[in-house]
Coordinates of C-alpha atoms in Angstrom, one line a residue:
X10 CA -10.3 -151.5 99.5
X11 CA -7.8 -148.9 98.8
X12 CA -5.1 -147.8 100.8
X13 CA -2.8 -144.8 99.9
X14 CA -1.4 -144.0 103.2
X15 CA -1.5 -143.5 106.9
X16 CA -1.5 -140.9 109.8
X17 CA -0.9 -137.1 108.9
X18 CA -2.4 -135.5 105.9
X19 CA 1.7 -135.2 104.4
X20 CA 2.1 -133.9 100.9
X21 CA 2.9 -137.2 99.6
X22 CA -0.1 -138.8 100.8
X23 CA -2.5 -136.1 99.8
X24 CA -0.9 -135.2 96.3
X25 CA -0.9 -139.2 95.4
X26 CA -4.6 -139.1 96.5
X27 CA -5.9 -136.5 94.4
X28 CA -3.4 -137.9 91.3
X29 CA -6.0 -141.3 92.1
X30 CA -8.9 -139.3 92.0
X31 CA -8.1 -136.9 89.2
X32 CA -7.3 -140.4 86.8
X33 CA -10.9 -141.5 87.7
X34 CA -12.3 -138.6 86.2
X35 CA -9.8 -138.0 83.1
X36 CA -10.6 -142.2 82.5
X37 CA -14.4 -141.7 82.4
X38 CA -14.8 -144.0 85.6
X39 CA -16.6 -140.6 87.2
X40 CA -18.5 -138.8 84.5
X41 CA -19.5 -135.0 84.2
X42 CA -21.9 -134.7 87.1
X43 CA -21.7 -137.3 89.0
X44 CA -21.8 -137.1 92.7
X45 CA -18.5 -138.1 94.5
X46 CA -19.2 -139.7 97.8
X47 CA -18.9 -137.7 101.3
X48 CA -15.5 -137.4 103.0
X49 CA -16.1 -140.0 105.0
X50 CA -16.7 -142.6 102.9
X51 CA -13.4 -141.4 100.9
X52 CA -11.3 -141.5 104.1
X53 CA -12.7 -145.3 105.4
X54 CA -12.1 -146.1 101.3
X55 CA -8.7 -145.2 100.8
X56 CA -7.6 -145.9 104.7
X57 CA -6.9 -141.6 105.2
X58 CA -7.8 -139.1 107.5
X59 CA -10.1 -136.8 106.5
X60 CA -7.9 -134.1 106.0
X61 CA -6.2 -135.8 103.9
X62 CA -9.5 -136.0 101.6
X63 CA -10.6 -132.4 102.2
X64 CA -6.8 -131.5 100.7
X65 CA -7.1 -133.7 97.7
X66 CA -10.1 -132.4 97.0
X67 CA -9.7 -128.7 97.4
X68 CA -6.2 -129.3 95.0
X69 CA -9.3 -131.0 92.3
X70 CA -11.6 -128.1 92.8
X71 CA -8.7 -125.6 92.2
X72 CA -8.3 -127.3 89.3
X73 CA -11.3 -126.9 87.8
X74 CA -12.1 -130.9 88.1
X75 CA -15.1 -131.1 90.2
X76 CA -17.8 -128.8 91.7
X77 CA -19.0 -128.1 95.6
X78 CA -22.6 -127.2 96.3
X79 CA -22.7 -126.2 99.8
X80 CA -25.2 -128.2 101.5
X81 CA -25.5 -130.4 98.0
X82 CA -22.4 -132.5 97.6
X83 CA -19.4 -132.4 95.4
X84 CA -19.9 -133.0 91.8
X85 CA -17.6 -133.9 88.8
X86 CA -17.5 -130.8 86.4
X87 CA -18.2 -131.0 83.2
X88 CA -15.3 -129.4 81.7
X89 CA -13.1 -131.8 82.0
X90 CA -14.5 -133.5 78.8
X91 CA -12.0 -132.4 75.9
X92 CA -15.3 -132.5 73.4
X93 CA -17.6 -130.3 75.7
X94 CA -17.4 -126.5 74.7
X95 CA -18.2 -123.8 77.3
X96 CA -21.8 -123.0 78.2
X97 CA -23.8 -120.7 76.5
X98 CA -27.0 -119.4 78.7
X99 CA -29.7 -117.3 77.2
X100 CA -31.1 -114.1 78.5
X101 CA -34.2 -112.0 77.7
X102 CA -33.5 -108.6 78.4
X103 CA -30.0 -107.0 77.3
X104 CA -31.5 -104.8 75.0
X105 CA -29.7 -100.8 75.4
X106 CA -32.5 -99.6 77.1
X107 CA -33.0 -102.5 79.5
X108 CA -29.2 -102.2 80.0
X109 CA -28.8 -99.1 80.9
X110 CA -31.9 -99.3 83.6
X111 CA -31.0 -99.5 87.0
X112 CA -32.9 -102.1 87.9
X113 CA -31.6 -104.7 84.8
X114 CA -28.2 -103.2 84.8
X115 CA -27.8 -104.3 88.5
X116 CA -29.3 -107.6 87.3
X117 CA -27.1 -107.8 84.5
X118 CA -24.1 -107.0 86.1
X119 CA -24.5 -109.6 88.4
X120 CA -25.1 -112.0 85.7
X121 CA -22.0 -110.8 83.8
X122 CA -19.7 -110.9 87.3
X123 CA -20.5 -114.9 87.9
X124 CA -20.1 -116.1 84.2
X125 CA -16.5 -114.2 84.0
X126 CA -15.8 -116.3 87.1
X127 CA -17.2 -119.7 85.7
X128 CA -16.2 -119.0 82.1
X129 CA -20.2 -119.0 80.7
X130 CA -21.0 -117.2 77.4
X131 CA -23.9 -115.2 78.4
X132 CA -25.8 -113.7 75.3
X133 CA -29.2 -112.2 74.6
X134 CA -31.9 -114.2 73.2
X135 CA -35.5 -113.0 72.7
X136 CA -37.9 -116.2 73.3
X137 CA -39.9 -115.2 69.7
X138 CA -36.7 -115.4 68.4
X139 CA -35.8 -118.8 69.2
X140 CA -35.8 -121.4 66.0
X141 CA -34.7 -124.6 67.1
X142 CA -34.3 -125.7 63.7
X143 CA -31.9 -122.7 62.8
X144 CA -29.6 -121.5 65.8
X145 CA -28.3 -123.8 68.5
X146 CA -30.5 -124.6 71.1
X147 CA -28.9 -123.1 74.3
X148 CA -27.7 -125.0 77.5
X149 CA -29.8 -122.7 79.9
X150 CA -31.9 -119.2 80.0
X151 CA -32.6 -117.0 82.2
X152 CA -35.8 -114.5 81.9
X153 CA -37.4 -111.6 84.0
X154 CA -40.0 -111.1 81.6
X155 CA -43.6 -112.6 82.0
X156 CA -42.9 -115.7 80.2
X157 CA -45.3 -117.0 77.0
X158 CA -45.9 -120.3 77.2
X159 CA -47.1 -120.6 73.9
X160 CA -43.8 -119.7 72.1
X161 CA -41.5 -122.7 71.3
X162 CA -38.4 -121.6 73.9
X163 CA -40.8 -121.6 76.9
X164 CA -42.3 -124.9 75.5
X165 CA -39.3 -126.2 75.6
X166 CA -37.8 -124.9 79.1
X167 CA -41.6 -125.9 80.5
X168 CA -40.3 -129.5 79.7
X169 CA -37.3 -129.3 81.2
X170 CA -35.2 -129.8 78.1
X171 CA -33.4 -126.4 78.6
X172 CA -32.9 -125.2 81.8
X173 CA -33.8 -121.9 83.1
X174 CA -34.2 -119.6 86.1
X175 CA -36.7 -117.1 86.0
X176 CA -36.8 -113.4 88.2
X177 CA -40.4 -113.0 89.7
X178 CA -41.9 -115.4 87.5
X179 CA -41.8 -118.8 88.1
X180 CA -43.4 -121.9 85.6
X181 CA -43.3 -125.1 87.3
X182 CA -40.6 -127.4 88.9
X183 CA -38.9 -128.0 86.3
X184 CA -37.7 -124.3 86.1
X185 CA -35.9 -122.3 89.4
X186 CA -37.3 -118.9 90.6
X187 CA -35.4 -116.3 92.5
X188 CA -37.6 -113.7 93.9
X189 CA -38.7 -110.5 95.8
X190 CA -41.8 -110.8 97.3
X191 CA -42.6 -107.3 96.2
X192 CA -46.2 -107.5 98.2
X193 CA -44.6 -108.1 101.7
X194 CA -41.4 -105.3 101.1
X195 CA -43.9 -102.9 100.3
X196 CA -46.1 -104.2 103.8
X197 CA -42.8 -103.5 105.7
X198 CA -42.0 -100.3 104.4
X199 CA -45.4 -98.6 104.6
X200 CA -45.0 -99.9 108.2
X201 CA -41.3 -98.2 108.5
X202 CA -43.6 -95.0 107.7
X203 CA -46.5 -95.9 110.5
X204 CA -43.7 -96.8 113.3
X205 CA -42.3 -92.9 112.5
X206 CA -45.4 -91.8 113.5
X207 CA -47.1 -91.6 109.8
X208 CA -51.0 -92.1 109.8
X209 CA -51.5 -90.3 106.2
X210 CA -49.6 -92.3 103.9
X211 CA -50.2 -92.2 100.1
X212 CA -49.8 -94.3 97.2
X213 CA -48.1 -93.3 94.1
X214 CA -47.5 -95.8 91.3
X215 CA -48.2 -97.7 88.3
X216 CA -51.9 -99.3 87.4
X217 CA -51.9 -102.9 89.3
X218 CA -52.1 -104.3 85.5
X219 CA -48.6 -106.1 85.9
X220 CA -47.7 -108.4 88.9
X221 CA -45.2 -106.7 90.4
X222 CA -47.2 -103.1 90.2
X223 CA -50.4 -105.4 91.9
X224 CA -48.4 -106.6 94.8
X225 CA -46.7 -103.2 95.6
X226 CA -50.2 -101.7 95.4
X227 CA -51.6 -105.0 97.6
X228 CA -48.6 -104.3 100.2
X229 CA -49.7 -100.8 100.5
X230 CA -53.0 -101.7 101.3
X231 CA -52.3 -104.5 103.8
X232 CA -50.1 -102.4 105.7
X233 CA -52.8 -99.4 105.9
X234 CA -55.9 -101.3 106.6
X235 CA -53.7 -103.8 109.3
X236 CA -52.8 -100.6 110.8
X237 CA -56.4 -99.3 111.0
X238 CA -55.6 -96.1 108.4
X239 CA -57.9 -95.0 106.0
X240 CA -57.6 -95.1 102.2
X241 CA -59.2 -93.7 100.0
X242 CA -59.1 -92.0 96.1
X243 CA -57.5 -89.5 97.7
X244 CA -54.4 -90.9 98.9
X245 CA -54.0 -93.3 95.6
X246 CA -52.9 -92.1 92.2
X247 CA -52.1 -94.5 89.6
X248 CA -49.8 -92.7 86.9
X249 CA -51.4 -92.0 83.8
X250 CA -48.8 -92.2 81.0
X251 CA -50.5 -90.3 78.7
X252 CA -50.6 -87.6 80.9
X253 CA -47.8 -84.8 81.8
X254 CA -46.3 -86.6 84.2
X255 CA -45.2 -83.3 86.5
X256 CA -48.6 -81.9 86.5
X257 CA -49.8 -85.1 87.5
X258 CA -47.6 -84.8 90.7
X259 CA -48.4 -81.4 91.1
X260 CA -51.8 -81.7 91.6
X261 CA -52.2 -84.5 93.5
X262 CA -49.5 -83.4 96.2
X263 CA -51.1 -80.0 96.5
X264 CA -55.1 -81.9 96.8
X265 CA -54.0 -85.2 99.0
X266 CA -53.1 -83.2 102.3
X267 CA -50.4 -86.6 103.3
X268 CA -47.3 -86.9 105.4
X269 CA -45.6 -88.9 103.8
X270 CA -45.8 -90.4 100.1
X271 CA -44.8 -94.2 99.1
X272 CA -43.5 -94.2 95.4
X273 CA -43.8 -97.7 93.5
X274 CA -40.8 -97.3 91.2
X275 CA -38.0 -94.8 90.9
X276 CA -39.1 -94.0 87.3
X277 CA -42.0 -92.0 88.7
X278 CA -40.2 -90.2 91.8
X279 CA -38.4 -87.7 89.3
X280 CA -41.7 -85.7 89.1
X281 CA -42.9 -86.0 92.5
X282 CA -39.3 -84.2 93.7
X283 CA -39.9 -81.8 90.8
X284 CA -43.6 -81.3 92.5
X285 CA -42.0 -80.6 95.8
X286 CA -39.9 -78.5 95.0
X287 CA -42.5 -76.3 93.5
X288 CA -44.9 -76.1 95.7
X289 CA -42.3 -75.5 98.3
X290 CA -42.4 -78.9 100.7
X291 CA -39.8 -80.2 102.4
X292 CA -38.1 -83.5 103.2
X293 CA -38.8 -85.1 105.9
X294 CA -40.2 -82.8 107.7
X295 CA -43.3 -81.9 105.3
X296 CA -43.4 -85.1 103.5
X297 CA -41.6 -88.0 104.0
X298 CA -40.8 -90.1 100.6
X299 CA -40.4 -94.1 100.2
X300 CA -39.1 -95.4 97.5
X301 CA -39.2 -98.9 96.3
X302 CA -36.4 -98.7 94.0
X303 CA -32.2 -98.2 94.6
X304 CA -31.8 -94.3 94.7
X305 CA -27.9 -94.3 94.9
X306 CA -27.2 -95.2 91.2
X307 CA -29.5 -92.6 90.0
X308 CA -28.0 -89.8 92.0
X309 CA -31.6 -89.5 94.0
X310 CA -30.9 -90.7 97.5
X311 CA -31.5 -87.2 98.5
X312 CA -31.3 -86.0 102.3
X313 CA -34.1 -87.0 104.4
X314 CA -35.6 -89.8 101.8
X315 CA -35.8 -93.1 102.4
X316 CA -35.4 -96.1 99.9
X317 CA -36.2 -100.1 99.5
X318 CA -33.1 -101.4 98.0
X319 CA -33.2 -104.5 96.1
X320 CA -30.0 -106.4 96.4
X321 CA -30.2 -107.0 92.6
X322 CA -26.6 -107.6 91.9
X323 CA -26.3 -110.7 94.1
X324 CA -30.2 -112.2 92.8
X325 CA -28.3 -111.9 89.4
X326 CA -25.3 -113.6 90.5
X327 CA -27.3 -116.3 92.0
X328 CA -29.6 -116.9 89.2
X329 CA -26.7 -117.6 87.4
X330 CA -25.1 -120.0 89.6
X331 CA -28.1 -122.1 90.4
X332 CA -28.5 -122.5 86.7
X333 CA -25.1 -123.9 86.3
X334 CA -26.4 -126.4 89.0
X335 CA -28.9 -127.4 86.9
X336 CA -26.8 -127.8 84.0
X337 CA -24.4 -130.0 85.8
X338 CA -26.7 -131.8 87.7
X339 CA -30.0 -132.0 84.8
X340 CA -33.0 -134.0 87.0
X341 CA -30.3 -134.3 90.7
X342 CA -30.7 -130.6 91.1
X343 CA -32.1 -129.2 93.8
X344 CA -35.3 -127.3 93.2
X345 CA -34.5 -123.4 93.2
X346 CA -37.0 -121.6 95.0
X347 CA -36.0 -118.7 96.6
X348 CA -36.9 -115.2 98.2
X349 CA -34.4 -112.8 98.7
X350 CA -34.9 -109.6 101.1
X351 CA -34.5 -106.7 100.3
X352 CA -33.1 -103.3 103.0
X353 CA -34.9 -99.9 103.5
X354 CA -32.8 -97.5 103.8
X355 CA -33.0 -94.1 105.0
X356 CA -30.7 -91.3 104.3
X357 CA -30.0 -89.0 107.0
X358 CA -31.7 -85.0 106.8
X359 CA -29.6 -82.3 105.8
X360 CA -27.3 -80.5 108.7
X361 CA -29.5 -76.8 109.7
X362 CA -27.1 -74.3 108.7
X363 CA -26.0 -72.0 111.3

């Protein structure tokens, strides 16, 4: 039994404590990753109020000595071994055109944000690049990419040798996933449309050949049919890229007869405005327009359109943090399996001018 002091949480008694604690850690007695016990235990172990714990340990944490997981525990950090260099995670998709995409660069940013904060090297790594035998084999990766199990990286993060978070895709338990259920956001937006009094609502997007494009189109339909709406070729056009993408618009704006027009991705909504504007209808009070895509970065949150905002900065941030969980931790970390939820929002009409 320990005893360090008695009654208030003074700064002699709570300085000495974490002094006592910090010396198990530098002497190895507590290694990288293990989990210190709760409060309480600490306080009926070294005779202390709990304060007096919770301000040792917050003095440790400042220091960089251990690690709290809300909900998880508190956890010796690793960098506190002289011998152990900074982490180095993997990513698949910082290529210059990824990075200047919307939809990765709010990823990446995210990404970039929490390893500045935790001092992580973050740097790209394409999986059918990955030689074990000639480059160092990194401490985690994280990919948003459909992953090929067949190339030696993914063999390896299947295992569970290197750890990794994926976006959208997941693998097995051994690797985290952080997702948007892209089915059910599209479902709730096509019903934002129906609830504003919508019953011709169309579909304008990619071939369902890729998951993501599947479970918009899937949400679209769900939403329709649960609402008793018809659907038809009419009201579906699946871009053809080999096709003039305006005239595509064009044609089937002026032949579909809708009110109101959900686009899949904000890659294809350039030509559908273009469209509009051409054959002279309005927003909203023509055609309404959905988007499932963030409009503000591209400059195309336009009066009277309405948007499904991903909160893509904070999945990438979070990707990132629950992989240095699983780093730390190795087979003690929680299972990463999570949704997040994304916002619909709609920006006001134009004032009439007088």
């Amino acid at each position: 039994m320990h005893t360090i002091g008695k009654g208030n949480a003074s700064p002699a008694v709570y300085r000495k404590l974490r002094t006592v604690l910090a010396d198990r850690i530098s002497s190895g007695e507590w290694r990288p990753g293990d989990r210190i016990s709760p409060e309480g235990v600490l306080a009926d172990t070294f005779k202390v109020s709990r304060t007096t714990i919770r301000r040792a340990l917050s003095g440790l944490e400042r220091d960089g000595m251990i690690l709290r997981f809300p909900g998880k525990g508190t956890f010796v950090n690793h960098t506190n071994v002289p011998a152990k260099e900074q982490f180095h995670v993997g990513i698949d998709f910082f290529t210059k055109h990824n990075a200047s995409h919307s939809y990765y660069g709010a990823i990446a940013e995210g990404i970039l944000d929490e390893a500045r904060q935790n001092d992580i090297s973050v740097f790209l790594l394409h999986p059918e690049e990955y030689d074990q035998q000639q480059m160092r084999t990194p401490d985690g990766y994280i990919f948003v990419h459909r992953p090929n199990l067949e190339l030696p990286l993914f063999g390896a993060i299947a295992k569970g040798i290197i750890p990794a978070i994926g976006f959208n895709y997941g693998i097995n338990r051994h690797v985290g996933l952080v997702a948007i259920d892209n089915q059910c956001e599209t479902q709730r937006g096509v019903e934002f449309l129906i609830a504003r009094g919508h019953r011709k609502i169309a579909y304008y997007g990619n071939p369902p050949i890729t998951k993501v494009s599947a479970a918009r189109y899937a949400g679209w339909q769900e939403a329709m049919q649960t609402a008793g709406l018809e659907f038809n070729k009419r009201n579906v056009h699946f871009y053809d890229a080999a096709s003039n993408p305006f005239a595509q618009a064009e044609t089937f704006l002026h032949e579909s007869g809708v009110t109101a027009l959900f686009v899949s991705t904000a890659a294809l909504l350039s030509p559908v405005l273009a469209a509009m504007n051409r054959l002279k209808i309005c927003m909203p009070d023509d055609m309404q327009i959905l988007c499932f895509d963030d409009l503000s970065p591209l400059g195309l949150d336009w009066p009277g359109i309405a948007y499904i905002k991903m909160p893509l900065y904070e999945i990438g941030r979070r990707m990132l943090d629950a992989l240095r969980q699983k780093i730390i931790l190795g087979e003690r970390a929680p299972e990463i399996n999570e949704k997040f939820q994304a916002e619909i929002v709609c920006c006001p009409p134009a004032p009439e001018s007088s």
